[in-house]
Structures are given as C-alpha cells and as structure tokens.
PDB file of C-alpha atoms in Angstrom:
ATOM      1  CA  GLY A 161      48.666 -58.705  -1.233  1.00 84.00           C
ATOM      2  CA  ASP A 162      47.442 -57.294   1.416  1.00 89.00           C
ATOM      3  CA  TYR A 163      47.649 -53.748   0.997  1.00 88.00           C
ATOM      4  CA  GLY A 164      45.302 -52.442   3.199  1.00 89.00           C
ATOM      5  CA  ARG A 165      46.531 -53.757   6.667  1.00 91.00           C
ATOM      6  CA  ALA A 166      49.808 -53.669   5.151  1.00 92.00           C
ATOM      7  CA  ARG A 167      48.703 -49.806   5.032  1.00 90.00           C
ATOM      8  CA  ALA A 168      47.447 -49.786   8.812  1.00 91.00           C
ATOM      9  CA  ALA A 169      51.291 -52.302   9.472  1.00 92.00           C
ATOM     10  CA  TYR A 170      52.708 -49.079   8.377  1.00 90.00           C
ATOM     11  CA  LEU A 171      51.008 -46.837   9.667  1.00 90.00           C
ATOM     12  CA  ARG A 172      51.571 -48.391  13.343  1.00 92.00           C
ATOM     13  CA  GLU A 173      55.024 -47.896  12.460  1.00 91.00           C
ATOM     14  CA  GLU A 174      55.216 -45.235  11.660  1.00 89.00           C
ATOM     15  CA  ARG A 175      53.584 -44.157  14.918  1.00 91.00           C
ATOM     16  CA  THR A 176      55.715 -46.267  17.216  1.00 91.00           C
ATOM     17  CA  GLY A 177      58.964 -44.799  15.044  1.00 87.00           C
ATOM     18  CA  GLN A 178      62.829 -45.003  17.179  1.00 88.00           C
ATOM     19  CA  THR A 179      64.274 -42.731  14.838  1.00 89.00           C
ATOM     20  CA  PRO A 180      63.380 -40.100  11.849  1.00 89.00           C
ATOM     21  CA  SER A 181      64.765 -42.465   9.423  1.00 90.00           C
ATOM     22  CA  ASP A 182      62.202 -45.430  10.953  1.00 91.00           C
ATOM     23  CA  VAL A 183      59.123 -42.850  10.316  1.00 91.00           C
ATOM     24  CA  ALA A 184      60.219 -42.525   6.804  1.00 92.00           C
ATOM     25  CA  ARG A 185      60.695 -46.341   5.983  1.00 93.00           C
ATOM     26  CA  ALA A 186      57.007 -46.447   7.221  1.00 93.00           C
ATOM     27  CA  ARG A 187      56.068 -43.984   5.285  1.00 93.00           C
ATOM     28  CA  PHE A 188      57.716 -44.920   1.983  1.00 94.00           C
ATOM     29  CA  PHE A 189      56.388 -48.492   2.077  1.00 94.00           C
ATOM     30  CA  ARG A 190      52.649 -47.103   3.254  1.00 93.00           C
ATOM     31  CA  ALA A 191      52.713 -45.037  -0.296  1.00 93.00           C
ATOM     32  CA  LEU A 192      53.932 -47.895  -2.144  1.00 93.00           C
ATOM     33  CA  ALA A 193      50.833 -50.020  -0.220  1.00 93.00           C
ATOM     34  CA  ARG A 194      48.274 -47.468  -1.496  1.00 91.00           C
ATOM     35  CA  LEU A 195      50.273 -47.742  -5.103  1.00 90.00           C
ATOM     36  CA  GLY A 196      49.496 -51.004  -4.719  1.00 90.00           C
ATOM     37  CA  GLN A 197      46.163 -50.725  -4.347  1.00 88.00           C
ATOM     38  CA  ARG A 198      45.422 -48.256  -7.164  1.00 87.00           C
ATOM     39  CA  ASP A 199      45.418 -44.906  -5.038  1.00 85.00           C
ATOM     40  CA  ALA A 200      47.658 -42.945  -7.049  1.00 85.00           C
ATOM     41  CA  ALA A 201      47.077 -39.297  -6.600  1.00 87.00           C
ATOM     42  CA  LEU A 202      47.225 -40.276  -2.761  1.00 89.00           C
ATOM     43  CA  ALA A 203      50.561 -41.880  -3.166  1.00 90.00           C
ATOM     44  CA  GLN A 204      52.275 -39.353  -4.804  1.00 90.00           C
ATOM     45  CA  GLU A 205      50.806 -37.635  -2.544  1.00 91.00           C
ATOM     46  CA  GLU A 206      52.407 -38.629   0.358  1.00 92.00           C
ATOM     47  CA  LEU A 207      55.730 -39.734  -1.279  1.00 93.00           C
ATOM     48  CA  ARG A 208      55.857 -35.834  -1.517  1.00 92.00           C
ATOM     49  CA  SER A 209      55.592 -35.308   1.867  1.00 91.00           C
ATOM     50  CA  LEU A 210      58.040 -37.475   2.473  1.00 91.00           C
ATOM     51  CA  ALA A 211      61.188 -35.439  -0.548  1.00 91.00           C
ATOM     52  CA  ALA A 212      60.169 -32.174   1.630  1.00 90.00           C
ATOM     53  CA  LEU A 213      60.675 -33.978   4.573  1.00 86.00           C
ATOM     54  CA  GLU A 214      64.997 -32.385   6.296  1.00 83.00           C
ATOM     55  CA  PRO A 215      67.599 -33.337   6.632  1.00 85.00           C
ATOM     56  CA  PRO A 216      67.232 -35.457   3.309  1.00 86.00           C
ATOM     57  CA  ASP A 217      68.050 -39.374   3.673  1.00 91.00           C
ATOM     58  CA  MET A 218      67.723 -42.527   2.137  1.00 93.00           C
ATOM     59  CA  TRP A 219      63.737 -42.772   2.411  1.00 93.00           C
ATOM     60  CA  THR A 220      63.474 -39.365   1.845  1.00 92.00           C
ATOM     61  CA  ARG A 221      65.590 -39.591  -1.655  1.00 94.00           C
ATOM     62  CA  LEU A 222      63.566 -42.853  -2.575  1.00 95.00           C
ATOM     63  CA  ALA A 223      60.421 -40.942  -2.056  1.00 95.00           C
ATOM     64  CA  ARG A 224      61.593 -38.033  -4.099  1.00 94.00           C
ATOM     65  CA  VAL A 225      62.177 -40.331  -6.760  1.00 95.00           C
ATOM     66  CA  LEU A 226      59.936 -42.180  -6.890  1.00 94.00           C
ATOM     67  CA  SER A 227      57.044 -39.268  -7.146  1.00 93.00           C
ATOM     68  CA  ASP A 228      59.225 -37.534  -9.803  1.00 93.00           C
ATOM     69  CA  GLU A 229      58.407 -41.224 -11.603  1.00 92.00           C
ATOM     70  CA  LEU A 230      54.972 -41.222 -10.903  1.00 91.00           C
ATOM     71  CA  ALA A 231      54.473 -37.656 -12.090  1.00 91.00           C
ATOM     72  CA  ARG A 232      56.482 -38.177 -15.459  1.00 93.00           C
ATOM     73  CA  THR A 233      54.324 -41.427 -15.798  1.00 89.00           C
ATOM     74  CA  THR A 234      50.947 -39.208 -15.234  1.00 88.00           C
ATOM     75  CA  VAL A 235      51.904 -36.829 -17.849  1.00 93.00           C
ATOM     76  CA  LEU A 236      53.540 -39.771 -19.901  1.00 95.00           C
ATOM     77  CA  ARG A 237      50.234 -41.513 -19.232  1.00 92.00           C
ATOM     78  CA  GLU A 238      48.452 -37.932 -20.013  1.00 94.00           C
ATOM     79  CA  GLU A 239      50.037 -37.176 -22.980  1.00 96.00           C
ATOM     80  CA  LEU A 240      49.887 -41.459 -25.063  1.00 96.00           C
ATOM     81  CA  ARG A 241      45.524 -40.653 -25.035  1.00 96.00           C
ATOM     82  CA  ASP A 242      46.141 -37.055 -26.135  1.00 97.00           C
ATOM     83  CA  ALA A 243      48.131 -38.597 -29.259  1.00 97.00           C
ATOM     84  CA  GLY A 244      45.901 -41.759 -29.206  1.00 96.00           C
ATOM     85  CA  ALA A 245      43.065 -38.535 -29.369  1.00 97.00           C
ATOM     86  CA  GLU A 246      45.132 -37.238 -31.537  1.00 97.00           C
ATOM     87  CA  LEU A 247      46.107 -40.259 -33.968  1.00 97.00           C
ATOM     88  CA  HIS A 248      41.452 -41.587 -33.966  1.00 97.00           C
ATOM     89  CA  LEU A 249      41.259 -37.289 -35.855  1.00 97.00           C
ATOM     90  CA  LEU A 250      43.794 -38.086 -37.593  1.00 97.00           C
ATOM     91  CA  ARG A 251      42.650 -42.159 -38.840  1.00 97.00           C
ATOM     92  CA  LEU A 252      38.267 -39.843 -39.600  1.00 97.00           C
ATOM     93  CA  ARG A 253      40.795 -36.881 -41.109  1.00 97.00           C
ATOM     94  CA  ILE A 254      42.250 -39.787 -43.487  1.00 97.00           C
ATOM     95  CA  GLN A 255      38.873 -41.558 -43.473  1.00 97.00           C
ATOM     96  CA  ILE A 256      36.838 -38.460 -45.052  1.00 97.00           C
ATOM     97  CA  LEU A 257      39.238 -37.052 -47.486  1.00 97.00           C
ATOM     98  CA  GLU A 258      39.909 -41.070 -48.788  1.00 97.00           C
ATOM     99  CA  GLU A 259      36.275 -41.500 -49.467  1.00 97.00           C
ATOM    100  CA  ALA A 260      36.359 -37.874 -50.710  1.00 97.00           C
ATOM    101  CA  LEU A 261      39.047 -39.491 -53.345  1.00 97.00           C
ATOM    102  CA  GLU A 262      36.421 -42.076 -54.095  1.00 97.00           C
ATOM    103  CA  GLU A 263      33.507 -40.210 -55.456  1.00 97.00           C
ATOM    104  CA  SER A 264      36.062 -37.835 -56.968  1.00 97.00           C
ATOM    105  CA  GLN A 265      37.813 -40.061 -58.560  1.00 97.00           C
ATOM    106  CA  GLN A 266      34.349 -41.983 -59.766  1.00 97.00           C
ATOM    107  CA  GLU A 267      33.264 -38.253 -60.862  1.00 97.00           C
ATOM    108  CA  VAL A 268      36.782 -38.372 -63.067  1.00 97.00           C
ATOM    109  CA  THR A 269      35.251 -41.814 -64.283  1.00 97.00           C
ATOM    110  CA  GLN A 270      32.088 -40.647 -65.281  1.00 97.00           C
ATOM    111  CA  ARG A 271      33.358 -36.819 -66.678  1.00 97.00           C
ATOM    112  CA  GLN A 272      35.537 -38.756 -68.820  1.00 97.00           C
ATOM    113  CA  GLU A 273      33.189 -41.693 -70.156  1.00 97.00           C
ATOM    114  CA  GLU A 274      31.013 -38.215 -71.536  1.00 97.00           C
ATOM    115  CA  ILE A 275      33.950 -36.621 -73.079  1.00 97.00           C
ATOM    116  CA  ASP A 276      34.242 -39.606 -74.764  1.00 97.00           C
ATOM    117  CA  THR A 277      30.484 -39.939 -75.648  1.00 97.00           C
ATOM    118  CA  LEU A 278      31.211 -36.007 -77.031  1.00 97.00           C
ATOM    119  CA  ARG A 279      33.710 -37.592 -78.959  1.00 97.00           C
ATOM    120  CA  GLU A 280      31.810 -40.091 -79.977  1.00 97.00           C
ATOM    121  CA  ASP A 281      29.225 -37.861 -81.372  1.00 97.00           C
ATOM    122  CA  ARG A 282      31.651 -35.088 -82.754  1.00 97.00           C
ATOM    123  CA  LEU A 283      33.475 -37.728 -84.713  1.00 97.00           C
ATOM    124  CA  ARG A 284      30.064 -38.978 -86.192  1.00 97.00           C
ATOM    125  CA  LEU A 285      28.813 -35.458 -87.143  1.00 97.00           C
ATOM    126  CA  GLN A 286      32.026 -34.913 -88.449  1.00 97.00           C
ATOM    127  CA  ALA A 287      31.646 -37.679 -90.669  1.00 97.00           C
ATOM    128  CA  ALA A 288      27.823 -36.391 -91.415  1.00 96.00           C
ATOM    129  CA  LEU A 289      29.050 -33.044 -92.530  1.00 97.00           C
ATOM    130  CA  ARG A 290      31.903 -34.427 -94.542  1.00 97.00           C
ATOM    131  CA  ASP A 291      29.389 -36.178 -96.385  1.00 97.00           C
ATOM    132  CA  ALA A 292      26.491 -33.490 -96.540  1.00 97.00           C
ATOM    133  CA  GLU A 293      29.573 -31.702 -98.663  1.00 97.00           C
ATOM    134  CA  GLU A 294      30.213 -33.841-100.499  1.00 96.00           C
ATOM    135  CA  ARG A 295      26.352 -34.038-101.504  1.00 97.00           C
ATOM    136  CA  ALA A 296      26.548 -30.364-101.191  1.00 97.00           C
ATOM    137  CA  ALA A 297      28.995 -30.319-103.417  1.00 96.00           C
ATOM    138  CA  ASP A 298      27.366 -33.542-106.461  1.00 96.00           C
ATOM    139  CA  ASN A 299      24.316 -31.049-105.923  1.00 96.00           C
ATOM    140  CA  ALA A 300      26.308 -27.781-107.374  1.00 96.00           C
ATOM    141  CA  ARG A 301      28.449 -29.880-109.603  1.00 97.00           C
ATOM    142  CA  GLN A 302      24.826 -31.804-111.158  1.00 97.00           C
ATOM    143  CA  VAL A 303      23.448 -27.284-111.015  1.00 97.00           C
ATOM    144  CA  ARG A 304      25.835 -26.491-112.784  1.00 96.00           C
ATOM    145  CA  GLU A 305      25.664 -28.756-115.369  1.00 96.00           C
ATOM    146  CA  LEU A 306      22.520 -28.731-115.522  1.00 96.00           C
ATOM    147  CA  GLU A 307      22.395 -24.557-116.735  1.00 96.00           C
ATOM    148  CA  GLU A 308      24.505 -25.316-119.256  1.00 95.00           C
ATOM    149  CA  ALA A 309      22.853 -27.774-120.746  1.00 95.00           C
ATOM    150  CA  LEU A 310      19.868 -25.035-119.619  1.00 94.00           C
ATOM    151  CA  ASP A 311      22.310 -22.340-121.895  1.00 93.00           C
ATOM    152  CA  ALA A 312      23.449 -25.395-124.576  1.00 91.00           C
ATOM    153  CA  LEU A 313      19.477 -25.101-125.326  1.00 91.00           C
ATOM    154  CA  LYS A 314      18.459 -21.511-124.595  1.00 90.00           C
ATOM    155  CA  ARG A 315      21.567 -21.260-127.140  1.00 90.00           C
ATOM    156  CA  ILE A 316      20.366 -23.265-129.856  1.00 88.00           C
ATOM    157  CA  ASP A 317      16.385 -22.667-129.203  1.00 85.00           C
ATOM    158  CA  MET A 318      17.210 -18.610-130.026  1.00 86.00           C
ATOM    159  CA  GLN A 319      19.235 -19.823-133.452  1.00 86.00           C
ATOM    160  CA  ARG A 320      16.332 -21.090-134.987  1.00 81.00           C
ATOM    161  CA  ASP A 321      13.771 -19.440-137.016  1.00 75.00           C
ATOM    162  CA  PRO A 322      10.597 -19.160-135.796  1.00 64.00           C
TER     163      PRO A 322
END
C-alpha cells in the first residue's frame, strides 16, 4: 500500500539492474505502483514506452498487454460516460414527452366533455324544435279550422237577406 516507496525502490532497481530483463521488470512494477496511486495516465505512458523496447521479453509483452487493457478501459469508461449522458438526455426527453402526453390527454378529456355538453344541447334543441313544430302544426290546424268556420259564417251571412 505504500506506492511512493515502492516506486522509489523500483527506480533504484531499474538503475542497478544487471540485465535488460531486470530493468524492464523494475519499470513494469514502477508503472504498477503508479496505477496503485491512481495515476493511470502516467502509468499507461510508462507501459507504452516499456512495450516499445527491443528485443521483446516477458516484461515488455506484459507491458503491452496491460497498456492495451488500460487503453480499452479508458475507451470503455468514456463510452460508459457518454452512454450515461445519452441515457440521461433520453430520460429527460421521455419525461418531457410524458408531460406532453398528459397535457394532451387532459385536453382530449376536456374536448370530450365539451362534445358531450354540445350533444346534450343539440338533443335539447332538437326536442324544443319538435315541440315548436308540433305547436306550429297545431296552430296551423287551428287557423285552418277557424278559417273554415269563418268561411262557413260568411256563406251563411251571404245567404241572408238584408
């Protein structure tokens, strides 16, 4: 857990290394200590530099594998962050659409109530119209009866001698 001291020890080991493999090993573990310190960018840079050494050995290959894995992790983390942001935007859009849908449904309900009210008014007006037509027909019949009675009275009156 003491990554700072570990890095210093691996740096000393790198300087005193007898073989290129010893130096590569010390650099590899120094990069791991940086990862432990949450310094992934510098650790990845050290691993890339180690992976490029020739001739390749076990430590340079491990450095390449770990560097590639860190790069994939970085890309995946960014993709995950982007996906999270997109998910957040989609949730906001869904919320806005749900609110619009609720408003539309309220408007539909209100319009349906208005339609029902208008239908009731139309039925009342149709009933009032039928009543008025019946009264008008009754009045027309009464007028005809009165006119017939008046005509009959006129004929009677015309038949009388003055």
